[in-house]
mmCIF file of C-alpha atoms in Angstrom:
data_model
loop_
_atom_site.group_PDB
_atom_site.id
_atom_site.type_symbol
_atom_site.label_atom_id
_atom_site.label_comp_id
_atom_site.label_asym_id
_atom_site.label_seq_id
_atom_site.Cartn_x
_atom_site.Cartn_y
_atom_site.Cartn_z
ATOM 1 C CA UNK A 1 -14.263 23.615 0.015
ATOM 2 C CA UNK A 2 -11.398 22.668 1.838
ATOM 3 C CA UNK A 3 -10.844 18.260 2.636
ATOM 4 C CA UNK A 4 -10.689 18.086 6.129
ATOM 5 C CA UNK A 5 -7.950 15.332 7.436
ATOM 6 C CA UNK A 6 -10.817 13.331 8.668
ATOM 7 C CA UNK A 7 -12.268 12.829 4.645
ATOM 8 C CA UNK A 8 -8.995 11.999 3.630
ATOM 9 C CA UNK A 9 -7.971 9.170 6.215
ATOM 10 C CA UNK A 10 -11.330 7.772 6.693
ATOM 11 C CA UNK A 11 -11.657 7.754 2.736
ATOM 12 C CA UNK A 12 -8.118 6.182 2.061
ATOM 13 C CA UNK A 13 -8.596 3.656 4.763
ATOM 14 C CA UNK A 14 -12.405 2.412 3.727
ATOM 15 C CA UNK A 15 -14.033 4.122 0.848
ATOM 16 C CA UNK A 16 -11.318 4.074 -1.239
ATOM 17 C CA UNK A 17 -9.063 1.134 -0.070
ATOM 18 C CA UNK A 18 -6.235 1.450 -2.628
ATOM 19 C CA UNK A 19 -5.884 -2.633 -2.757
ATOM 20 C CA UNK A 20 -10.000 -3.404 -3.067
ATOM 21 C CA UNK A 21 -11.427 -0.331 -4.653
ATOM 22 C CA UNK A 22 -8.645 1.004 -6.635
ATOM 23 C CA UNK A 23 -6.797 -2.764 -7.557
ATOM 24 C CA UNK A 24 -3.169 -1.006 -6.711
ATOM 25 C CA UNK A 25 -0.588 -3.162 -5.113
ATOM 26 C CA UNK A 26 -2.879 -7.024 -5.777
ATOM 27 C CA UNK A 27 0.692 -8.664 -6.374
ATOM 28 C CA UNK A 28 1.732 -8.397 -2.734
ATOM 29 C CA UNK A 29 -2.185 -8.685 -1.769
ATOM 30 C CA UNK A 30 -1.862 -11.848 -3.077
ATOM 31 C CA UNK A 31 1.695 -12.890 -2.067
ATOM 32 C CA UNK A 32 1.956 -11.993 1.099
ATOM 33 C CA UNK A 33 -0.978 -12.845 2.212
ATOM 34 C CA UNK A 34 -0.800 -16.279 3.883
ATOM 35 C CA UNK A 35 0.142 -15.426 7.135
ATOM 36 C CA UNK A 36 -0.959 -12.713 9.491
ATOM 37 C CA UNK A 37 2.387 -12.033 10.942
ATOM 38 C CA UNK A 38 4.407 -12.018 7.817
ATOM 39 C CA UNK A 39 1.154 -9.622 6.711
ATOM 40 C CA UNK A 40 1.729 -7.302 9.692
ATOM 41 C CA UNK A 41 5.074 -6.809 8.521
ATOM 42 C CA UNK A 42 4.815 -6.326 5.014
ATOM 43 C CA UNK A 43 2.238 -3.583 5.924
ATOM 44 C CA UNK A 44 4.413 -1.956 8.422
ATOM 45 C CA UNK A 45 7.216 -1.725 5.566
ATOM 46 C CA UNK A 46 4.800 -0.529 3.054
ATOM 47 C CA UNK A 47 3.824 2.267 5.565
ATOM 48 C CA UNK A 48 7.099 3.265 6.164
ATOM 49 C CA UNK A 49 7.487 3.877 2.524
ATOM 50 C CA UNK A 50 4.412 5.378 1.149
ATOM 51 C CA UNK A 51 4.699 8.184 4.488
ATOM 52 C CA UNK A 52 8.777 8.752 2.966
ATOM 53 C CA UNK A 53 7.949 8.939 -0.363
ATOM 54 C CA UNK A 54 5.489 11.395 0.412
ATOM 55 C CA UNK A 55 8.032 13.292 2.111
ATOM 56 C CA UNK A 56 9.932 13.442 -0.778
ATOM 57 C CA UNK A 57 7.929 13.216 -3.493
ATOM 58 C CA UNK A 58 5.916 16.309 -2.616
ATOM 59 C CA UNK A 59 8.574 18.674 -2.684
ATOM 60 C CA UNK A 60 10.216 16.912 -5.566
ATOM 61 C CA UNK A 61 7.128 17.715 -7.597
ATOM 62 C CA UNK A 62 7.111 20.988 -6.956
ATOM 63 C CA UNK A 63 10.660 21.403 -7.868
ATOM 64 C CA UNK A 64 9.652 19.201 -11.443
ATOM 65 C CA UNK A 65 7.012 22.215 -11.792
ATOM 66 C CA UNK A 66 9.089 25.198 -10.828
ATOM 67 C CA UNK A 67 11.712 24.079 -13.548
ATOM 68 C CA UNK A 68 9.150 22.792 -15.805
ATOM 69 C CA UNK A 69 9.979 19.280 -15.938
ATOM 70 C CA UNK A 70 6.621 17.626 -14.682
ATOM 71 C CA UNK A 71 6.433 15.073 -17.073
ATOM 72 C CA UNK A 72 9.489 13.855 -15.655
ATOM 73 C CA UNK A 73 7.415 12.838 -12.355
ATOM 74 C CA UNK A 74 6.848 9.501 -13.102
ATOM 75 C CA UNK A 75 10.986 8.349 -13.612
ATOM 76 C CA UNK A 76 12.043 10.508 -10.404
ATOM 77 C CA UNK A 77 9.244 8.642 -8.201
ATOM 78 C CA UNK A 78 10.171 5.420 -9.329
ATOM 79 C CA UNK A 79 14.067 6.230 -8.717
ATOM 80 C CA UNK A 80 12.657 7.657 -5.435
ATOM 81 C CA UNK A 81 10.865 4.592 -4.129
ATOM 82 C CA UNK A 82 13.604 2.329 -5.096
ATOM 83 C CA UNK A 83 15.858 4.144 -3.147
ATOM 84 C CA UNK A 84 14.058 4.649 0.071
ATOM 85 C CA UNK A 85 12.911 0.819 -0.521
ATOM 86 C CA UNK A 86 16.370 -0.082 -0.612
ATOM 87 C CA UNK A 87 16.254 1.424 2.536
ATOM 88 C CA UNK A 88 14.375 0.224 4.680
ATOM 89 C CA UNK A 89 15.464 -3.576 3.654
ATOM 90 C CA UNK A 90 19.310 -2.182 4.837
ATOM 91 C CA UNK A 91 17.633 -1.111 8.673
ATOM 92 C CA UNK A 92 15.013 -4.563 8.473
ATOM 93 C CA UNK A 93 18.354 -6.105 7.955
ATOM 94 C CA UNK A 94 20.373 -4.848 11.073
ATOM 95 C CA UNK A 95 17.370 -3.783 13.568
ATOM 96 C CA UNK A 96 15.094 -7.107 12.731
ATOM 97 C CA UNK A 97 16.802 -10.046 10.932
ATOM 98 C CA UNK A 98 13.759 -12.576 11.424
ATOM 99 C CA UNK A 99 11.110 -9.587 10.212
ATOM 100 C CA UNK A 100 13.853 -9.428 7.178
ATOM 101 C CA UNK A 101 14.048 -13.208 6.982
ATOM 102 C CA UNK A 102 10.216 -13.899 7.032
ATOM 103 C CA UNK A 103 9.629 -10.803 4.321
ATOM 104 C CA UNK A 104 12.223 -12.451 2.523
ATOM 105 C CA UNK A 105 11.636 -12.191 -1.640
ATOM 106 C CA UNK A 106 8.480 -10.035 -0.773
ATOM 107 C CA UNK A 107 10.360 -6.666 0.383
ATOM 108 C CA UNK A 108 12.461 -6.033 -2.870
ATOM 109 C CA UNK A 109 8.641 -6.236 -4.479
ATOM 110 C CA UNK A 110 7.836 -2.766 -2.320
ATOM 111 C CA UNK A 111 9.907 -1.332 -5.227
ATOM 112 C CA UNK A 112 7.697 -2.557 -7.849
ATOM 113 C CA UNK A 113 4.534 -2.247 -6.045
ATOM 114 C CA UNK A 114 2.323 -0.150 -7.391
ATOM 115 C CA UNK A 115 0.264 1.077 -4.694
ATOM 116 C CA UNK A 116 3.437 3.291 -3.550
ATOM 117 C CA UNK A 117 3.704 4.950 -7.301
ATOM 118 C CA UNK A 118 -0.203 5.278 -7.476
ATOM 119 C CA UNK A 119 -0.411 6.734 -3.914
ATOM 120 C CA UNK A 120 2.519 9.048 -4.932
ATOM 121 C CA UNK A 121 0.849 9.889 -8.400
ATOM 122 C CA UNK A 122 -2.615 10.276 -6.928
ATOM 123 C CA UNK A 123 -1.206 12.889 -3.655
ATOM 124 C CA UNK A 124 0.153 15.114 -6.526
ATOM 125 C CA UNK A 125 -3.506 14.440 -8.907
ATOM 126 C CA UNK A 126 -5.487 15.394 -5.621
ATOM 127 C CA UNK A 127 -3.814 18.630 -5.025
ATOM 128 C CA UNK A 128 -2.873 17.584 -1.288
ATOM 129 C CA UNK A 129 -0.440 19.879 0.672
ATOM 130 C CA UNK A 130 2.629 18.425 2.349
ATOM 131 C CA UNK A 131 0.827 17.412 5.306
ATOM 132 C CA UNK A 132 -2.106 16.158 3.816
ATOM 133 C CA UNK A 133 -0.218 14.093 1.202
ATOM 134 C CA UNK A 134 1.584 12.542 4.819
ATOM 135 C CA UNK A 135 -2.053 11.612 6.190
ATOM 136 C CA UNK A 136 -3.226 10.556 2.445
ATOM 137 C CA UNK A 137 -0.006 8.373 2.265
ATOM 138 C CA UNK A 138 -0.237 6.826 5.771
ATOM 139 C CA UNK A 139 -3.801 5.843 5.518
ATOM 140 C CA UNK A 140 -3.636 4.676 2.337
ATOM 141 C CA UNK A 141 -1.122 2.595 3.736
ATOM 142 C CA UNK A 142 -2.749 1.625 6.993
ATOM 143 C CA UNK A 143 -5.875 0.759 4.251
ATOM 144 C CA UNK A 144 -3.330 -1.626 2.527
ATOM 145 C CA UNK A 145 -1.974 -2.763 5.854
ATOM 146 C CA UNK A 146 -5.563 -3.439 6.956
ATOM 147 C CA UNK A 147 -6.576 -5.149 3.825
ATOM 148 C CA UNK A 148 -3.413 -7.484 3.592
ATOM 149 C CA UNK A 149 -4.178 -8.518 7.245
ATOM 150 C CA UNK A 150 -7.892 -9.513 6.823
ATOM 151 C CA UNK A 151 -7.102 -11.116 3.598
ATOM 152 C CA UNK A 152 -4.344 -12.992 5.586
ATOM 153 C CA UNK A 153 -6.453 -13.943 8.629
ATOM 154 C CA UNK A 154 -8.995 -15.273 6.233
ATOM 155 C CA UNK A 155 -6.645 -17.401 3.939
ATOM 156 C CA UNK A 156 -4.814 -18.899 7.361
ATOM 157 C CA UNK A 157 -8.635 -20.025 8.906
ATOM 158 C CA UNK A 158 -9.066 -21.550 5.104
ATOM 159 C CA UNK A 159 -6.559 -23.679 5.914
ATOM 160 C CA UNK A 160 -8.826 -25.898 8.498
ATOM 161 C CA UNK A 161 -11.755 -25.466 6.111
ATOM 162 C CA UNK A 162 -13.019 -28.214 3.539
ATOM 163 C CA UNK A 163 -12.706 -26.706 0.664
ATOM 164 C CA UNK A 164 -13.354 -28.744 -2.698
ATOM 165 C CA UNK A 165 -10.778 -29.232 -4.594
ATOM 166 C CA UNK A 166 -11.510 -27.136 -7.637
ATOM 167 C CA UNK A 167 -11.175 -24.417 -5.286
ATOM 168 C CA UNK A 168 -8.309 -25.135 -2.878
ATOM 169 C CA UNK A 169 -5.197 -22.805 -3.255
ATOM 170 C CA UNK A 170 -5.550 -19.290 -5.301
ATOM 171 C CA UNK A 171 -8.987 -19.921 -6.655
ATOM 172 C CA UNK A 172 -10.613 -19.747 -3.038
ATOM 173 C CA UNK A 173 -8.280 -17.047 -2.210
ATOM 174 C CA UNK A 174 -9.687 -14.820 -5.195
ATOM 175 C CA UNK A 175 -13.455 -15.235 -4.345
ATOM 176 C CA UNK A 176 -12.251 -14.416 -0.633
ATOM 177 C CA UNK A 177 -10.666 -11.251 -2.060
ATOM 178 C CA UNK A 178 -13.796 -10.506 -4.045
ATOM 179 C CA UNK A 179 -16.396 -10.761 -0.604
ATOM 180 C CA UNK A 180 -13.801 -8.969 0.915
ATOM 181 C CA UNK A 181 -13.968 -6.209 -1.717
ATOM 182 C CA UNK A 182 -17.149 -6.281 -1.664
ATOM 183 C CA UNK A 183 -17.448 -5.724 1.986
ATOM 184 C CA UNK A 184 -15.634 -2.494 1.559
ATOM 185 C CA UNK A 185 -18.183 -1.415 -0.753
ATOM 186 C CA UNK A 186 -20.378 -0.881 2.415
ATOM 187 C CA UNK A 187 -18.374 2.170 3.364
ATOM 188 C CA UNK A 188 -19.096 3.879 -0.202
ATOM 189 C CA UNK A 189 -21.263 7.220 0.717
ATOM 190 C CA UNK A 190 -19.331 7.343 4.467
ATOM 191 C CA UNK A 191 -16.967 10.533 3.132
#
């Protein structure tokens, strides 16, 4: 049976949200995450580079395979990742200094975020072509995006909220993240 592109972006994006079902990439989740604009960004960055390292990491893998090498896979994504993050933060740099500015500390973790390596890994576990391991990548990403940007718009209308103090700060933003897992969980069974 053949995955139609539907299964796979629908099912990256809500079923199988790669930051509240599969726990990839909870670092920026929870870094990033305090403003919906700095949010937007970081998932605009993080989409850029999970759609080029699919690019490249497809065909890399099946050069690793054709000479044998595949265990290999996980050292040439990382060196691949690093590379196109290093990247992007060079154009973010020259085309939008205050995107750049307001990213700040966050875009050099895109390199060690682990959503991009899992995505990357999981493209090549799935069996995707080179197109569908684009659509996997980008909606996975666009799942992240979404995810960061809900988490964000909750934690800023926290702010104005009475929260007790036991809970002010990253406790109430962890039981946030947990409802908002949870939520997900409602589009289990959609694909």
């Amino acid at each position: 049976m053949e995955i139609t592109y539907f299964a796979i972006i629908i099912g990256a994006i809500f079923v199988n949200n790669v930051v509240l079902a599969q726990f990839l990439g909870i670092c920026p989740f929870l870094g990033v995450s305090s403003k919906v604009e700095t949010s937007m960004g970081m998932g605009a960055a993080v989409t850029f580079v999970m759609a080029l390292t699919a690019v490249v990491a497809w065909p890399l893998q099946q050069l690793l395979v054709a000479w044998g090498i595949e265990y290999m896979q996980t050292i040439v994504f990382i060196l691949v990742i690093a590379a196109l993050v290093q990247m992007v933060e060079i154009i973010l740099k020259k085309m939008s200094p205050s995107l750049y500015q307001a990213l700040g500390i966050f875009l050099p973790l895109i390199t060690t975020n682990c959503a991009v390596l899992g995505v990357a890994i999981l493209m090549i576990q799935k069996e995707f072509t080179l197109l569908q391991s684009v659509a996997y990548s980008v909606a996975t990403a666009l799942g992240f995006a979404l995810a960061l940007v809900l988490f964000a718009g909750i934690r800023e209308r926290l702010d104005f909220e009475e929260v007790p103090e036991a809970f002010r700060g990253v406790p109430v933003a962890l039981v946030s993240a947990g409802i908002l897992a949870m939520a997900f969980m409602g589009f289990s069974g959609l694909v």
